Amino acid sequence: MAVAVPLPGPRADRARRVADVLRQQIHAGAYPDGLPAEQELAAEFFVSRNTVREALTVLKNEGLIDRGPKVGTHVAQRKYDHGLDALLGLKETFKHLGEVRNEVRAAMPVAAPPSVARRLLLEPGEPAVFIERLRYLGDLPLSLDLTYLAPDIGTDILRHPLETDDLFALIEQVSGQRLGEASLALEAIPADAHSAATLQVPDGAPLLMLERLTSLDDGRPVDLEYIRMRGDRITMRGNLIRSKP
């Protein structure tokens, strides 16, 4: 049987490693009644209590936990899981967590920028339909979505209520086709002043930027989205399979 050894390296490195494990445990729904005492955590991770305190300070600064004398350490907020395994809209993704509603900030035909026109296979100068929505789960703003739609589909979608419906469902409804697949890119960006104010986060707060190009089942691209999601409230999750050589 292997003998457990303490985590190596400077205390700051050990604290970061402890914080990483605790953060994931919090996101997985652990500690509903509060985190264990410092002494218990120190024994669990084979580190000193000072290392544990430093790790908890990291999580407190991230807004994940609250700490106080005589009340211990408790989870302040949890993240919502957004899967990467299926092509779902936000309303479909969070249907078991509460009401998803949209504040429609813009919905209109626009001149498609050349890069947008190329990706939607539009002719130069051909218009697209632009929709911008601030999306809420209950009263919590979760994402700011900028969407360009193929003009024939987008024009029909503008006749429908955008405050309550996912665009994916509307695309399938007006086109009479199923959505097929999407290509996406995901990166972390700092919140600019406008996005921060809209999503109610501090300037420079981490956002997840998802760029997604979605096609109908026949392969025609119809929906290009740029979605800014709150990094403090959403975790992207997926299951990956290693391909055979």
CSV table of C-alpha atoms in Angstrom, one decimal:
chain,number,residue,atom,x,y,z
A,1,MET,CA,0.0,0.0,0.0
A,2,ALA,CA,1.4,3.4,-1.0
A,3,VAL,CA,2.2,5.8,1.8
A,4,ALA,CA,0.5,9.2,1.5
A,5,VAL,CA,3.0,12.1,1.5
A,6,PRO,CA,2.3,15.8,2.0
A,7,LEU,CA,1.9,18.1,-1.0
A,8,PRO,CA,5.3,19.4,-2.1
A,9,GLY,CA,6.2,22.9,-3.0
A,10,PRO,CA,5.9,26.4,-1.4
A,11,ARG,CA,2.8,27.1,0.7
A,12,ALA,CA,1.2,29.3,-2.0
A,13,ASP,CA,1.4,26.3,-4.4
A,14,ARG,CA,-0.1,23.9,-1.8
A,15,ALA,CA,-2.9,26.4,-1.0
A,16,ARG,CA,-3.7,26.7,-4.7
A,17,ARG,CA,-4.0,22.9,-5.1
A,18,VAL,CA,-6.2,22.7,-2.0
A,19,ALA,CA,-8.4,25.5,-3.3
A,20,ASP,CA,-8.8,23.8,-6.7
A,21,VAL,CA,-10.1,20.6,-5.1
A,22,LEU,CA,-12.4,22.5,-2.7
A,23,ARG,CA,-13.7,24.7,-5.5
A,24,GLN,CA,-14.7,21.6,-7.6
A,25,GLN,CA,-16.4,20.1,-4.5
A,26,ILE,CA,-18.4,23.2,-4.0
A,27,HIS,CA,-19.5,23.2,-7.6
A,28,ALA,CA,-20.5,19.6,-7.3
A,29,GLY,CA,-22.9,20.4,-4.4
A,30,ALA,CA,-20.8,19.3,-1.5
A,31,TYR,CA,-20.8,21.0,1.9
A,32,PRO,CA,-24.5,21.9,2.2
A,33,ASP,CA,-24.1,22.4,5.9
A,34,GLY,CA,-20.8,24.2,5.7
A,35,LEU,CA,-17.2,23.3,5.0
A,36,PRO,CA,-15.3,21.2,7.5
A,37,ALA,CA,-13.2,22.9,10.2
A,38,GLU,CA,-9.6,24.0,9.3
A,39,GLN,CA,-8.1,21.2,11.3
A,40,GLU,CA,-10.2,18.5,9.4
A,41,LEU,CA,-9.3,20.0,6.0
A,42,ALA,CA,-5.6,20.1,7.0
A,43,ALA,CA,-5.7,16.4,7.9
A,44,GLU,CA,-7.6,15.6,4.7
A,45,PHE,CA,-5.1,17.3,2.4
A,46,PHE,CA,-1.9,16.6,4.5
A,47,VAL,CA,-1.1,20.3,4.8
A,48,SER,CA,-0.9,22.8,7.6
A,49,ARG,CA,-3.8,24.9,8.9
A,50,ASN,CA,-2.0,28.0,7.6
A,51,THR,CA,-2.1,26.4,4.1
A,52,VAL,CA,-5.8,25.7,4.5
A,53,ARG,CA,-6.5,29.3,5.6
A,54,GLU,CA,-4.7,30.6,2.6
A,55,ALA,CA,-6.8,28.3,0.3
A,56,LEU,CA,-10.0,29.4,1.9
A,57,THR,CA,-8.9,33.0,1.5
A,58,VAL,CA,-8.6,32.4,-2.2
A,59,LEU,CA,-12.1,31.0,-2.4
A,60,LYS,CA,-13.5,33.8,-0.3
A,61,ASN,CA,-11.9,36.4,-2.6
A,62,GLU,CA,-13.7,34.6,-5.5
A,63,GLY,CA,-17.0,35.0,-3.7
A,64,LEU,CA,-17.6,31.3,-3.3
A,65,ILE,CA,-17.5,31.1,0.5
A,66,ASP,CA,-18.3,33.2,3.5
A,67,ARG,CA,-16.3,32.9,6.7
A,68,GLY,CA,-16.9,34.3,10.2
A,69,PRO,CA,-16.1,33.7,13.8
A,70,LYS,CA,-18.4,31.2,15.5
A,71,VAL,CA,-20.3,30.6,12.3
A,72,GLY,CA,-17.6,28.7,10.4
A,73,THR,CA,-17.2,28.6,6.6
A,74,HIS,CA,-20.2,28.3,4.3
A,75,VAL,CA,-20.8,28.2,0.6
A,76,ALA,CA,-21.9,31.7,-0.5
A,77,GLN,CA,-23.0,30.8,-4.1
A,78,ARG,CA,-22.9,27.8,-6.4
A,79,LYS,CA,-22.5,27.6,-10.1
A,80,TYR,CA,-24.9,26.3,-12.7
A,81,ASP,CA,-23.6,23.5,-15.0
A,82,HIS,CA,-24.0,24.2,-18.8
A,83,GLY,CA,-23.3,21.1,-20.8
A,84,LEU,CA,-21.2,20.8,-23.9
A,85,ASP,CA,-22.5,17.4,-24.9
A,86,ALA,CA,-25.8,18.5,-26.5
A,87,LEU,CA,-27.1,21.3,-28.7
A,88,LEU,CA,-29.5,23.0,-26.3
A,89,GLY,CA,-30.7,26.6,-25.6
A,90,LEU,CA,-30.4,28.2,-22.2
A,91,LYS,CA,-34.0,27.6,-21.4
A,92,GLU,CA,-33.7,23.9,-22.2
A,93,THR,CA,-30.4,23.7,-20.3
A,94,PHE,CA,-31.8,25.2,-17.1
A,95,LYS,CA,-35.5,24.1,-17.3
A,96,HIS,CA,-35.2,22.3,-14.0
A,97,LEU,CA,-33.6,25.2,-12.1
A,98,GLY,CA,-36.2,28.0,-12.7
A,99,GLU,CA,-37.7,30.4,-15.2
A,100,VAL,CA,-35.4,31.6,-18.0
A,101,ARG,CA,-36.6,34.9,-19.4
A,102,ASN,CA,-35.1,37.3,-21.9
A,103,GLU,CA,-34.8,41.1,-22.0
A,104,VAL,CA,-34.7,41.8,-25.7
A,105,ARG,CA,-32.3,44.7,-26.2
A,106,ALA,CA,-32.4,44.7,-30.0
A,107,ALA,CA,-34.2,42.8,-32.8
A,108,MET,CA,-33.9,44.0,-36.3
A,109,PRO,CA,-32.5,43.4,-39.8
A,110,VAL,CA,-28.9,44.8,-40.2
A,111,ALA,CA,-26.2,44.9,-42.8
A,112,ALA,CA,-24.2,41.8,-42.1
A,113,PRO,CA,-20.5,42.4,-41.4
A,114,PRO,CA,-18.4,40.6,-44.1
A,115,SER,CA,-17.1,38.0,-41.6
A,116,VAL,CA,-20.7,37.3,-40.4
A,117,ALA,CA,-21.9,37.0,-44.0
A,118,ARG,CA,-19.1,34.6,-44.9
A,119,ARG,CA,-19.9,32.3,-42.0
A,120,LEU,CA,-23.7,32.3,-42.7
A,121,LEU,CA,-23.0,31.8,-46.5
A,122,LEU,CA,-24.7,35.1,-47.4
A,123,GLU,CA,-23.9,37.2,-50.4
A,124,PRO,CA,-21.9,40.4,-49.9
A,125,GLY,CA,-24.2,43.1,-48.8
A,126,GLU,CA,-27.0,40.7,-48.0
A,127,PRO,CA,-28.7,41.6,-44.7
A,128,ALA,CA,-28.9,39.4,-41.6
A,129,VAL,CA,-31.3,39.6,-38.6
A,130,PHE,CA,-29.6,40.7,-35.4
A,131,ILE,CA,-30.9,40.0,-31.9
A,132,GLU,CA,-29.4,41.0,-28.6
A,133,ARG,CA,-30.8,39.5,-25.4
A,134,LEU,CA,-29.9,39.7,-21.7
A,135,ARG,CA,-30.9,36.4,-20.3
A,136,TYR,CA,-32.0,35.8,-16.7
A,137,LEU,CA,-32.5,32.8,-14.5
A,138,GLY,CA,-35.1,34.1,-12.2
A,139,ASP,CA,-33.7,37.5,-11.2
A,140,LEU,CA,-30.1,36.6,-11.9
A,141,PRO,CA,-28.6,37.9,-15.2
A,142,LEU,CA,-26.6,35.0,-16.6
A,143,SER,CA,-25.6,35.9,-20.2
A,144,LEU,CA,-25.6,38.6,-22.8
A,145,ASP,CA,-26.3,37.0,-26.2
A,146,LEU,CA,-25.6,38.6,-29.6
A,147,THR,CA,-27.1,36.6,-32.4
A,148,TYR,CA,-27.0,36.9,-36.2
A,149,LEU,CA,-29.6,34.9,-38.1
A,150,ALA,CA,-30.0,34.0,-41.8
A,151,PRO,CA,-32.4,36.6,-43.2
A,152,ASP,CA,-35.2,34.2,-44.3
A,153,ILE,CA,-35.4,32.5,-40.9
A,154,GLY,CA,-34.6,35.6,-38.9
A,155,THR,CA,-37.4,37.6,-40.5
A,156,ASP,CA,-40.0,35.0,-39.5
A,157,ILE,CA,-38.5,34.7,-36.0
A,158,LEU,CA,-39.0,38.5,-35.4
A,159,ARG,CA,-42.8,37.8,-35.5
A,160,HIS,CA,-42.6,35.6,-32.5
A,161,PRO,CA,-42.3,36.5,-28.8
A,162,LEU,CA,-38.5,36.6,-28.0
A,163,GLU,CA,-38.9,37.3,-24.3
A,164,THR,CA,-39.8,33.7,-23.4
A,165,ASP,CA,-38.6,31.4,-26.2
A,166,ASP,CA,-35.2,30.0,-27.0
A,167,LEU,CA,-34.0,30.8,-30.5
A,168,PHE,CA,-33.2,27.2,-31.2
A,169,ALA,CA,-36.8,26.2,-30.8
A,170,LEU,CA,-38.0,29.1,-33.0
A,171,ILE,CA,-35.5,28.2,-35.7
A,172,GLU,CA,-36.8,24.7,-35.9
A,173,GLN,CA,-40.4,25.9,-35.8
A,174,VAL,CA,-40.1,28.5,-38.6
A,175,SER,CA,-37.8,26.4,-40.8
A,176,GLY,CA,-39.6,23.1,-40.4
A,177,GLN,CA,-36.2,21.4,-39.9
A,178,ARG,CA,-34.2,20.1,-37.0
A,179,LEU,CA,-31.0,21.7,-36.0
A,180,GLY,CA,-28.0,19.5,-36.8
A,181,GLU,CA,-24.7,20.5,-35.3
A,182,ALA,CA,-22.7,23.5,-34.2
A,183,SER,CA,-19.0,24.5,-34.1
A,184,LEU,CA,-17.9,26.5,-31.1
A,185,ALA,CA,-15.0,28.2,-29.5
A,186,LEU,CA,-14.9,29.0,-25.8
A,187,GLU,CA,-12.5,31.5,-24.1
A,188,ALA,CA,-12.2,33.6,-21.0
A,189,ILE,CA,-12.4,37.4,-21.4
A,190,PRO,CA,-12.5,40.2,-18.9
A,191,ALA,CA,-15.8,42.1,-18.7
A,192,ASP,CA,-15.7,45.5,-20.4
A,193,ALA,CA,-17.5,48.3,-18.7
A,194,HIS,CA,-20.8,47.9,-20.7
A,195,SER,CA,-20.9,44.1,-20.2
A,196,ALA,CA,-20.1,44.4,-16.5
A,197,ALA,CA,-22.9,46.9,-15.9
A,198,THR,CA,-25.4,44.8,-17.9
A,199,LEU,CA,-24.5,41.5,-16.2
A,200,GLN,CA,-24.1,43.1,-12.8
A,201,VAL,CA,-20.5,42.1,-12.2
A,202,PRO,CA,-17.4,44.2,-11.5
A,203,ASP,CA,-15.4,45.7,-14.3
A,204,GLY,CA,-12.8,43.2,-15.5
A,205,ALA,CA,-14.6,40.2,-13.9
A,206,PRO,CA,-14.1,36.9,-15.8
A,207,LEU,CA,-16.6,36.1,-18.4
A,208,LEU,CA,-16.9,33.0,-20.6
A,209,MET,CA,-17.2,34.0,-24.2
A,210,LEU,CA,-18.9,31.3,-26.4
A,211,GLU,CA,-18.8,31.7,-30.2
A,212,ARG,CA,-21.2,29.2,-31.7
A,213,LEU,CA,-22.2,28.7,-35.4
A,214,THR,CA,-25.2,26.4,-35.6
A,215,SER,CA,-26.5,24.7,-38.7
A,216,LEU,CA,-29.7,23.0,-39.8
A,217,ASP,CA,-29.8,19.3,-40.2
A,218,ASP,CA,-29.1,19.7,-43.9
A,219,GLY,CA,-25.8,21.5,-43.1
A,220,ARG,CA,-26.8,25.1,-43.8
A,221,PRO,CA,-25.5,27.5,-41.2
A,222,VAL,CA,-28.3,29.8,-39.9
A,223,ASP,CA,-27.3,31.0,-36.5
A,224,LEU,CA,-24.0,32.8,-35.4
A,225,GLU,CA,-23.9,33.7,-31.7
A,226,TYR,CA,-21.5,35.6,-29.5
A,227,ILE,CA,-22.5,34.8,-25.9
A,228,ARG,CA,-21.0,36.4,-22.8
A,229,MET,CA,-21.7,34.3,-19.7
A,230,ARG,CA,-20.9,35.1,-16.1
A,231,GLY,CA,-17.8,33.1,-15.1
A,232,ASP,CA,-18.8,33.3,-11.5
A,233,ARG,CA,-22.1,31.5,-12.0
A,234,ILE,CA,-21.7,29.1,-14.9
A,235,THR,CA,-19.4,26.1,-15.4
A,236,MET,CA,-19.1,24.5,-18.8
A,237,ARG,CA,-19.1,20.7,-18.6
A,238,GLY,CA,-18.7,17.8,-21.1
A,239,ASN,CA,-17.7,14.2,-21.5
A,240,LEU,CA,-14.8,13.5,-23.9
A,241,ILE,CA,-13.8,10.2,-25.5
A,242,ARG,CA,-10.2,9.6,-26.6
A,243,SER,CA,-10.2,8.6,-30.3
A,244,LYS,CA,-8.4,5.5,-31.4
A,245,PRO,CA,-5.1,6.0,-33.1
